[in-house]
Coordinates of C-alpha atoms and ligand atoms in Angstrom, one line a residue:
M12 CA -54.7 24.0 -8.9
T13 CA -53.4 20.5 -8.6
V14 CA -54.7 17.7 -6.4
E15 CA -51.5 17.8 -4.2
M16 CA -51.6 21.6 -3.8
T17 CA -55.3 21.5 -2.7
R18 CA -54.7 18.8 -0.5
R19 CA -51.9 20.5 1.2
D20 CA -54.1 23.8 1.4
F21 CA -56.6 21.7 3.0
L22 CA -54.5 20.2 5.5
G23 CA -53.0 23.5 6.5
A24 CA -56.4 24.8 7.2
A25 CA -57.5 21.5 9.1
A26 CA -54.5 21.5 11.3
A27 CA -55.0 25.0 12.2
L28 CA -58.9 24.7 12.8
G29 CA -58.5 21.2 14.4
T30 CA -61.5 20.0 12.2
M31 CA -59.7 16.6 11.7
A32 CA -59.3 15.9 15.2
L33 CA -59.9 12.3 15.9
A34 CA -59.3 11.5 19.5
S35 CA -60.5 8.0 19.2
N36 CA -57.8 6.8 17.2
T37 CA -55.6 6.3 19.8
A38 CA -53.6 3.6 18.1
G39 CA -52.9 5.7 15.3
A40 CA -51.9 8.5 17.7
A41 CA -49.1 6.3 19.3
Q42 CA -48.0 4.8 15.9
G43 CA -47.8 8.6 14.6
A44 CA -45.7 9.6 17.3
T45 CA -42.9 7.3 16.3
G46 CA -43.2 8.6 12.7
A47 CA -44.7 5.4 11.6
P48 CA -47.8 5.6 8.9
G49 CA -51.0 5.8 10.7
G50 CA -53.7 8.4 12.0
V51 CA -52.4 11.3 14.0
P52 CA -55.3 13.4 15.0
G53 CA -55.5 16.5 12.9
V54 CA -53.3 15.0 10.3
F55 CA -53.7 13.5 7.2
P56 CA -52.0 10.0 7.2
E57 CA -48.7 10.1 5.7
R58 CA -47.5 7.3 3.0
G59 CA -44.7 5.6 4.6
E60 CA -43.2 2.1 3.9
F61 CA -44.2 -0.9 5.6
I62 CA -44.3 -4.6 5.5
V63 CA -47.5 -6.4 6.2
K64 CA -46.5 -9.6 7.6
N65 CA -48.0 -13.2 7.8
A66 CA -51.3 -12.5 6.2
H67 CA -53.1 -15.1 3.8
V68 CA -52.9 -13.0 0.9
L69 CA -55.8 -13.2 -1.9
T70 CA -53.5 -11.3 -4.5
M71 CA -56.3 -11.4 -7.2
D72 CA -53.3 -11.4 -9.7
A73 CA -53.4 -14.5 -12.0
K74 CA -49.7 -15.3 -11.8
L75 CA -49.3 -14.4 -7.9
G76 CA -52.6 -16.2 -7.0
E77 CA -53.0 -16.8 -2.8
V78 CA -50.0 -16.8 -0.5
S79 CA -50.4 -18.2 3.1
G80 CA -48.1 -16.4 5.6
G81 CA -47.6 -13.9 3.0
E82 CA -46.1 -10.5 3.1
I83 CA -46.7 -7.3 1.2
H84 CA -44.0 -4.5 0.8
V85 CA -45.4 -1.1 0.2
R86 CA -43.2 2.3 -0.2
D87 CA -44.6 5.8 -1.1
G88 CA -47.8 4.5 -2.0
A89 CA -46.9 1.7 -4.1
I90 CA -46.6 -2.3 -3.9
V91 CA -42.9 -3.0 -3.9
A92 CA -43.1 -6.7 -3.5
V93 CA -45.6 -9.6 -2.7
G94 CA -44.3 -13.0 -1.3
R95 CA -42.3 -14.8 1.5
N96 CA -39.5 -13.3 3.5
L97 CA -39.2 -9.9 2.1
S98 CA -36.4 -7.9 3.0
A99 CA -37.2 -4.2 3.7
P100 CA -34.8 -2.8 6.5
G101 CA -36.3 0.2 8.1
A102 CA -39.8 -0.5 7.1
E103 CA -42.4 -0.6 9.7
I104 CA -43.9 -4.0 10.3
I105 CA -47.7 -4.4 10.3
R106 CA -48.7 -7.7 12.1
A107 CA -51.4 -9.4 9.9
D108 CA -51.8 -12.6 11.9
N109 CA -55.1 -14.4 11.3
M110 CA -56.0 -12.0 8.7
I111 CA -56.7 -12.1 5.0
A112 CA -55.2 -9.4 3.0
L113 CA -56.8 -8.9 -0.5
P114 CA -57.0 -5.7 -2.9
G115 CA -59.5 -2.9 -1.8
F116 CA -63.0 -3.4 -3.6
I117 CA -63.6 -1.3 -6.3
E118 CA -67.3 -0.1 -6.8
T119 CA -68.5 1.4 -10.3
H120 CA -71.9 3.3 -9.7
W121 CA -73.0 5.1 -6.7
H122 CA -75.3 8.4 -6.2
M123 CA -73.4 9.4 -3.0
W124 CA -74.9 12.7 -2.4
G125 CA -78.0 10.8 -1.3
A126 CA -76.2 8.9 1.5
V127 CA -77.7 11.5 3.8
A128 CA -81.3 10.5 2.6
R129 CA -80.5 6.4 3.7
N130 CA -83.6 4.6 3.6
M131 CA -85.9 7.1 2.9
A132 CA -87.7 5.3 0.1
G133 CA -91.2 4.9 1.1
P134 CA -93.7 2.3 0.1
T135 CA -95.9 4.4 -2.4
E136 CA -95.6 6.3 -5.5
N137 CA -96.0 9.5 -3.5
T138 CA -92.8 8.3 -1.2
G139 CA -90.8 6.0 -3.4
Y140 CA -87.3 6.2 -4.5
F141 CA -87.5 8.5 -7.7
Y142 CA -90.0 10.6 -6.3
I143 CA -88.2 11.2 -3.0
S144 CA -84.9 11.7 -4.0
R145 CA -85.9 14.1 -6.7
L146 CA -88.3 16.0 -4.2
L147 CA -85.3 16.4 -1.7
G148 CA -82.3 16.8 -3.9
Q149 CA -83.8 20.1 -4.9
F150 CA -83.4 21.4 -1.5
F151 CA -79.8 20.2 -1.1
T152 CA -77.2 23.1 -1.0
P153 CA -73.4 22.3 -2.1
E154 CA -72.7 21.6 1.4
D155 CA -75.5 19.1 1.9
N156 CA -74.6 17.1 -1.1
A157 CA -70.9 17.3 0.3
R158 CA -72.3 15.8 3.5
G159 CA -73.9 13.1 1.6
V160 CA -70.7 12.2 -0.3
R161 CA -68.7 12.2 2.8
L162 CA -71.0 9.9 4.7
A163 CA -71.0 7.6 1.5
V164 CA -67.1 7.6 1.4
A165 CA -66.6 6.9 5.0
E166 CA -68.9 3.9 4.8
A167 CA -67.0 2.7 1.8
I168 CA -63.6 3.0 3.6
F169 CA -65.0 1.2 6.8
S170 CA -66.5 -1.7 4.6
G171 CA -63.2 -2.1 2.6
I172 CA -64.2 -0.4 -0.6
T173 CA -61.1 1.5 -1.5
T174 CA -62.1 2.8 -4.6
V175 CA -65.9 4.5 -5.6
T176 CA -67.5 5.9 -8.2
N177 CA -69.5 9.1 -7.4
W178 CA -72.1 9.0 -9.8
S179 CA -72.8 12.6 -9.4
H180 CA -76.6 13.5 -10.3
N181 CA -77.6 16.2 -7.9
L182 CA -75.4 18.9 -9.7
L183 CA -77.5 22.0 -9.3
G184 CA -74.6 24.4 -10.3
P185 CA -70.6 24.6 -10.7
E186 CA -70.0 24.9 -6.7
Y187 CA -71.8 21.5 -6.1
A188 CA -69.3 19.7 -8.3
D189 CA -66.5 21.8 -6.3
A190 CA -68.1 20.8 -3.0
E191 CA -67.9 17.1 -3.7
I192 CA -64.7 16.9 -5.1
K193 CA -63.1 18.7 -2.0
V194 CA -64.7 16.0 0.2
H195 CA -62.8 13.1 -1.9
Q196 CA -59.6 14.9 -1.5
E197 CA -60.1 15.1 2.4
V198 CA -61.1 11.8 2.9
G199 CA -58.5 10.0 0.9
A200 CA -60.3 6.9 -0.6
R201 CA -59.7 6.6 -4.4
A202 CA -62.5 7.7 -6.5
R203 CA -63.9 8.5 -10.0
F204 CA -65.9 11.5 -9.9
A205 CA -68.6 11.2 -12.7
Y206 CA -70.1 14.5 -13.5
G207 CA -73.6 14.2 -14.0
Y208 CA -76.7 16.3 -14.5
S209 CA -79.4 17.6 -12.0
R210 CA -83.4 16.9 -11.9
K211 CA -83.5 20.4 -13.5
T212 CA -81.5 20.0 -16.3
P213 CA -84.0 20.1 -19.5
P214 CA -84.5 17.0 -21.4
D215 CA -83.3 18.5 -24.6
A216 CA -80.0 19.6 -23.1
T217 CA -76.4 18.1 -22.6
L218 CA -74.5 18.2 -19.4
P219 CA -73.1 21.5 -18.7
L220 CA -70.0 20.5 -20.8
D221 CA -68.5 23.9 -20.2
D222 CA -68.3 23.4 -16.5
V223 CA -67.0 19.6 -17.1
A224 CA -64.1 21.5 -18.9
R225 CA -63.5 23.8 -16.1
V226 CA -63.6 21.3 -13.4
Q227 CA -61.2 18.9 -15.3
K228 CA -58.7 22.0 -15.7
Q229 CA -59.2 23.0 -12.1
W230 CA -59.0 19.9 -10.2
F231 CA -57.5 17.0 -12.3
G232 CA -54.7 18.8 -13.8
D233 CA -51.7 16.4 -13.3
S234 CA -52.4 13.7 -10.9
Q235 CA -49.9 11.0 -11.0
D236 CA -51.3 8.7 -8.3
M237 CA -54.8 8.3 -9.9
L238 CA -56.2 8.8 -6.6
L239 CA -58.8 11.1 -8.1
T240 CA -60.2 10.8 -11.9
L241 CA -62.9 12.6 -13.6
G242 CA -65.6 11.0 -16.1
I243 CA -69.1 12.1 -17.3
A244 CA -72.4 10.5 -16.2
P245 CA -74.8 11.6 -18.7
R246 CA -78.5 10.7 -18.9
G247 CA -78.0 8.6 -22.3
P248 CA -80.4 7.6 -25.1
E249 CA -82.9 5.9 -22.7
T250 CA -83.6 9.4 -21.6
N251 CA -82.1 12.0 -24.0
S252 CA -82.1 11.5 -27.7
I253 CA -79.1 9.9 -29.5
E254 CA -78.1 13.7 -30.9
I255 CA -77.6 14.7 -27.2
A256 CA -75.7 11.5 -26.7
R257 CA -73.5 12.0 -29.7
E258 CA -72.4 15.5 -28.3
E259 CA -71.6 14.2 -24.8
W260 CA -69.7 11.1 -25.9
A261 CA -67.7 13.3 -28.7
F262 CA -66.8 15.8 -25.7
A263 CA -65.5 13.2 -23.4
R264 CA -63.6 11.3 -25.8
Q265 CA -61.9 14.8 -27.0
H266 CA -61.0 15.3 -23.5
G267 CA -60.0 11.7 -22.4
L268 CA -62.9 11.2 -20.1
P269 CA -64.8 7.8 -19.6
I270 CA -68.6 7.9 -19.6
T271 CA -71.2 6.1 -17.7
T272 CA -75.0 5.9 -17.9
H273 CA -78.2 4.0 -17.0
M274 CA -79.7 1.6 -19.2
G275 CA -82.2 -1.3 -19.5
T276 CA -84.1 -0.5 -16.2
S277 CA -87.3 -1.8 -17.6
M278 CA -88.8 -3.8 -20.4
E279 CA -90.7 -1.0 -21.6
R280 CA -87.9 1.5 -21.8
V281 CA -85.8 -1.1 -23.9
K282 CA -88.4 -1.8 -26.3
K283 CA -89.1 2.1 -26.8
R284 CA -85.6 3.3 -26.8
Q285 CA -83.5 0.4 -28.0
G286 CA -80.7 2.5 -26.2
I287 CA -78.0 -0.1 -26.7
Q288 CA -78.6 -0.7 -30.4
A289 CA -78.7 3.4 -30.8
L290 CA -75.3 3.6 -28.9
A291 CA -74.0 0.7 -31.2
K292 CA -75.1 2.5 -34.4
A293 CA -73.6 5.6 -33.4
G294 CA -70.2 4.2 -32.4
L295 CA -70.7 5.2 -28.8
L296 CA -70.2 1.8 -27.1
G297 CA -66.7 0.7 -25.8
A298 CA -64.4 0.1 -23.0
D299 CA -64.7 3.6 -21.9
V300 CA -68.3 3.3 -21.4
V301 CA -69.9 1.7 -18.1
L302 CA -73.6 0.6 -18.7
V303 CA -75.3 0.6 -15.4
H304 CA -77.9 -2.2 -14.6
V305 CA -78.7 -3.5 -18.1
T306 CA -81.2 -5.7 -16.4
N307 CA -83.7 -6.0 -19.2
N308 CA -81.7 -6.3 -22.6
S309 CA -82.1 -8.9 -25.1
P310 CA -79.3 -11.4 -26.0
E311 CA -78.4 -9.6 -28.9
D312 CA -78.0 -6.3 -27.0
L313 CA -75.6 -8.3 -24.8
K314 CA -73.7 -9.7 -28.1
L315 CA -73.0 -5.8 -28.9
L316 CA -71.6 -5.0 -25.3
A317 CA -69.3 -8.1 -25.6
E318 CA -68.0 -7.2 -29.2
T319 CA -67.4 -3.8 -28.0
K320 CA -66.0 -4.7 -24.5
T321 CA -68.4 -2.5 -23.1
P322 CA -68.5 -3.1 -19.4
V323 CA -71.4 -3.2 -17.1
S324 CA -72.1 -2.1 -13.4
L325 CA -74.6 -4.3 -11.5
S326 CA -76.1 -3.5 -8.2
P327 CA -78.3 -6.2 -7.2
Y328 CA -79.6 -4.8 -3.9
T329 CA -81.2 -1.8 -5.9
E330 CA -82.0 -3.8 -8.9
L331 CA -84.1 -6.1 -6.6
R332 CA -85.4 -3.6 -4.3
T333 CA -86.6 -1.4 -7.1
G334 CA -88.0 -4.0 -9.0
F335 CA -85.8 -3.5 -12.2
G336 CA -85.4 -7.2 -12.0
I337 CA -83.4 -10.4 -11.0
T338 CA -79.4 -9.1 -11.9
P339 CA -78.7 -11.4 -14.7
V340 CA -75.3 -11.8 -14.0
G341 CA -75.0 -15.4 -15.7
S342 CA -76.1 -13.7 -19.1
F343 CA -73.2 -11.1 -19.2
L344 CA -70.5 -13.6 -18.2
R345 CA -71.5 -16.4 -20.7
T346 CA -71.9 -13.6 -23.4
G347 CA -68.2 -12.2 -22.5
V348 CA -69.5 -8.7 -21.2
P349 CA -67.2 -7.4 -18.7
V350 CA -68.9 -7.1 -15.0
S351 CA -68.4 -5.1 -12.2
L352 CA -70.3 -4.4 -8.9
S353 CA -71.9 -1.2 -7.4
V354 CA -73.7 0.2 -4.7
D355 CA -76.1 2.5 -6.4
T356 CA -77.8 4.2 -3.7
T357 CA -78.3 3.5 -0.1
I358 CA -81.4 5.4 0.0
L359 CA -82.8 2.1 -1.8
C360 CA -80.4 -0.6 -0.8
G361 CA -79.8 0.6 2.9
N362 CA -76.0 0.0 3.2
A363 CA -72.7 -0.1 1.3
D364 CA -71.6 -3.6 1.7
M365 CA -69.4 -5.2 -1.1
F366 CA -69.3 -8.7 1.0
T367 CA -73.0 -9.1 0.7
I368 CA -73.3 -7.7 -3.1
M369 CA -70.7 -10.5 -3.8
K370 CA -72.5 -12.9 -2.0
A371 CA -75.8 -12.0 -3.6
M372 CA -74.5 -12.4 -7.3
Q373 CA -73.2 -15.8 -6.4
N374 CA -76.6 -17.0 -5.1
I375 CA -78.7 -15.3 -7.7
E376 CA -76.6 -17.1 -10.4
N377 CA -76.8 -20.3 -8.9
G378 CA -80.5 -20.0 -8.0
L379 CA -81.1 -18.7 -11.6
Q380 CA -79.1 -21.7 -13.0
K381 CA -80.5 -24.1 -10.5
S382 CA -76.9 -25.3 -9.6
E383 CA -74.5 -25.4 -6.6
F384 CA -71.8 -24.6 -9.3
G385 CA -73.0 -21.7 -11.1
I386 CA -70.5 -19.2 -10.3
T387 CA -67.5 -19.6 -7.7
S388 CA -66.6 -17.4 -5.0
Q389 CA -63.2 -16.6 -6.7
R390 CA -65.2 -15.4 -9.8
V391 CA -67.5 -12.9 -8.0
L392 CA -64.4 -11.6 -5.9
E393 CA -62.8 -10.6 -9.1
M394 CA -65.8 -8.9 -10.2
A395 CA -65.2 -6.7 -6.9
T396 CA -61.8 -6.4 -7.4
I397 CA -59.6 -6.6 -10.7
D398 CA -62.9 -6.5 -13.2
G399 CA -63.9 -3.3 -11.4
A400 CA -60.4 -1.6 -12.0
R401 CA -60.9 -2.6 -15.7
A402 CA -64.2 -1.2 -15.9
L403 CA -62.9 2.2 -14.6
G404 CA -59.7 1.8 -16.9
L405 CA -57.5 1.6 -13.9
A406 CA -56.2 -2.1 -14.0
D407 CA -52.6 -0.8 -14.4
Y408 CA -52.8 1.1 -10.9
I409 CA -55.3 -1.2 -8.9
G410 CA -57.5 -4.3 -8.6
S411 CA -54.7 -6.7 -7.8
L412 CA -51.8 -6.8 -5.1
T413 CA -49.1 -6.7 -8.1
P414 CA -45.9 -5.2 -7.6
G415 CA -45.8 -1.8 -9.5
K416 CA -49.4 -1.2 -8.7
R417 CA -50.7 1.5 -6.0
A418 CA -51.4 0.0 -2.5
D419 CA -54.9 -0.3 -2.1
L420 CA -55.5 -3.3 0.1
I421 CA -57.6 -4.3 3.1
L422 CA -57.0 -6.6 6.1
V423 CA -59.8 -8.9 7.3
R424 CA -59.8 -10.4 10.5
T425 CA -60.6 -14.2 10.7
T426 CA -60.8 -14.4 14.5
D427 CA -64.2 -13.0 14.6
V428 CA -67.0 -15.3 15.6
N429 CA -68.8 -15.1 12.4
M430 CA -65.6 -16.1 10.4
L431 CA -64.3 -19.2 12.5
P432 CA -62.6 -21.5 11.8
F433 CA -60.3 -20.6 9.2
T434 CA -61.4 -22.8 6.0
I435 CA -61.4 -21.8 2.4
A436 CA -60.1 -18.3 2.2
T437 CA -62.2 -16.8 -1.0
N438 CA -65.4 -18.4 0.5
M439 CA -64.7 -16.9 3.8
I440 CA -64.8 -13.4 2.0
V441 CA -67.8 -13.9 -0.1
Q442 CA -69.9 -16.1 2.1
S443 CA -69.0 -14.8 5.8
A444 CA -67.4 -11.7 5.9
Q445 CA -68.8 -8.5 6.9
P446 CA -67.7 -4.9 7.1
W447 CA -67.1 -5.0 10.7
N448 CA -64.2 -7.7 10.3
V449 CA -62.4 -5.2 8.0
D450 CA -59.6 -4.3 10.6
T451 CA -57.5 -2.3 8.0
V452 CA -57.9 -0.2 5.2
I453 CA -55.1 1.3 2.8
V454 CA -55.5 3.4 0.0
D455 CA -52.5 4.5 -1.8
G456 CA -50.2 3.8 0.8
R457 CA -52.1 5.5 3.8
F458 CA -54.0 3.9 6.5
L459 CA -57.6 5.0 6.3
K460 CA -59.0 2.5 8.7
R461 CA -56.6 1.3 11.5
E462 CA -57.7 -1.3 14.1
G463 CA -61.3 -1.1 12.9
K464 CA -61.3 2.9 13.2
L465 CA -61.5 5.5 10.4
T466 CA -58.4 7.9 10.4
T467 CA -59.7 10.9 8.4
I468 CA -63.5 10.7 9.4
D469 CA -64.6 12.7 12.7
M470 CA -67.7 10.3 13.3
A471 CA -69.5 12.6 15.5
Q472 CA -69.4 15.5 13.5
L473 CA -70.6 13.2 10.4
A474 CA -73.7 12.0 12.7
R475 CA -74.8 15.6 13.3
D476 CA -74.5 16.7 9.8
A477 CA -76.3 13.8 8.5
A478 CA -79.2 14.4 10.7
D479 CA -79.0 18.5 10.2
T480 CA -79.4 17.9 6.4
I481 CA -82.0 15.8 6.2
E482 CA -84.0 17.6 8.9
R483 CA -83.7 20.5 6.9
A484 CA -84.4 19.3 3.3
R485 CA -87.4 17.3 4.9
K486 CA -88.4 20.6 6.3
E487 CA -88.1 22.6 3.3
A488 CA -89.9 20.0 1.0
S489 CA -93.0 20.2 3.4
K490 CA -93.0 23.8 3.3
E491 CA -93.0 24.1 -0.4
G492 CA -96.1 21.9 -0.6
A493 CA -94.3 19.7 -3.4
G494 CA -94.1 16.6 -1.0
K495 CA -97.3 15.6 -0.4
G496 CA -95.7 12.1 0.6
I497 CA -93.0 13.4 2.4
N498 CA -94.8 13.6 5.9
E499 CA -96.5 10.4 5.4
L500 CA -93.0 8.5 5.8
F501 CA -92.2 9.6 9.3
T502 CA -94.6 8.7 12.0
R503 CA -92.7 9.8 15.0
Ligands
ZN25 ZN1 -77.9 4.7 -10.6

């Protein structure tokens, strides 16, 4: 079954049932009535042809740079041209006065299923993140996982993140993977589905590689737009033996699948397992492997990553919150290790805000260097856009506003109170902007957020589903008696 067929199947059903009704998106409805791109209640947004007019454009393309009073011409999901005075008769005009246009943010590591357990990491061993997520996760149905993913993707789009990495590690059976993938197709943001494990996967076992092959065949047949791509997310040599990693890596490389795994979350683990050196010796590093965190590794380890062009994914708010350490972003940059940015889990970090993630990267590095000039806004913006695309192997498709690439872009208002007055655009995005300033989000030429409203998400249903899932999982956990800490978390 191809991606396109599945989406059409879904849309047919959705239109019939009215499940995607979005009465609040009146602007989209009006535009839809005239055949323009945008949200029409009950209909997945079409890719149209339009010109974004009079934006301050941060292309993130080294050649095109920054264009004030700029225009972006988009047709059938692709960027046709970027510049000034573009001609495109018949294209819809999208006014972007007083807005900054830039590529959508690219996120490289997010345990999305857990979004419905937002903030549920308590202050003790019995209530902390690892304990609680393991406890609750075992009571999730495929639909619960799907609800988590939908909430996470909704927040991503709202916040200007156009590409997410669903680092899926609560896959209790094949139907969980299917349920999560369906959500990505319904909601429309670009996604890497990184097929992981579950807390029930035995320590001496690989991922269910047969099912990864099944999923690849069933869902990832002939995608041309790269909207949904598949990878694997094994536990890696800090948890499993290197023999298991060898098997998983060999499978992934035979099937053309990129790999991502956690690494270096504590000094003890690094000393005991020497995961990066083990991967290096086995020939398992490379541009197709995103290592997550790498907070406690040695300069020698980082050199191995630089030599093999192995990217890292840094999630400063969870690394700080959970005590992995202070994200050593400068060490990677100075050694030549490619850096991308991530959310990780909103159970710990609370929200999915790439603006504050970028701001944290800049401020942590300047603080560590004891210098105002440690790292520029432009450089951290690259990490959140083009370098994210490179880490996912998608830089030919996304990451900059370059003609020929897919049209993933966001428009950020500069007239909101926290943005005034217009000064230096890159500083405004990294230091001032917040998700609520994101007016418009376009993915593959489709408007997924328009005039501040999500077009493919029913917010009321989303809220009901999230509450329902977490209440039920909590009850199950208490009933089993497995979670002596679970009730301590709630005082109401
Ligand atoms: Zn993680």
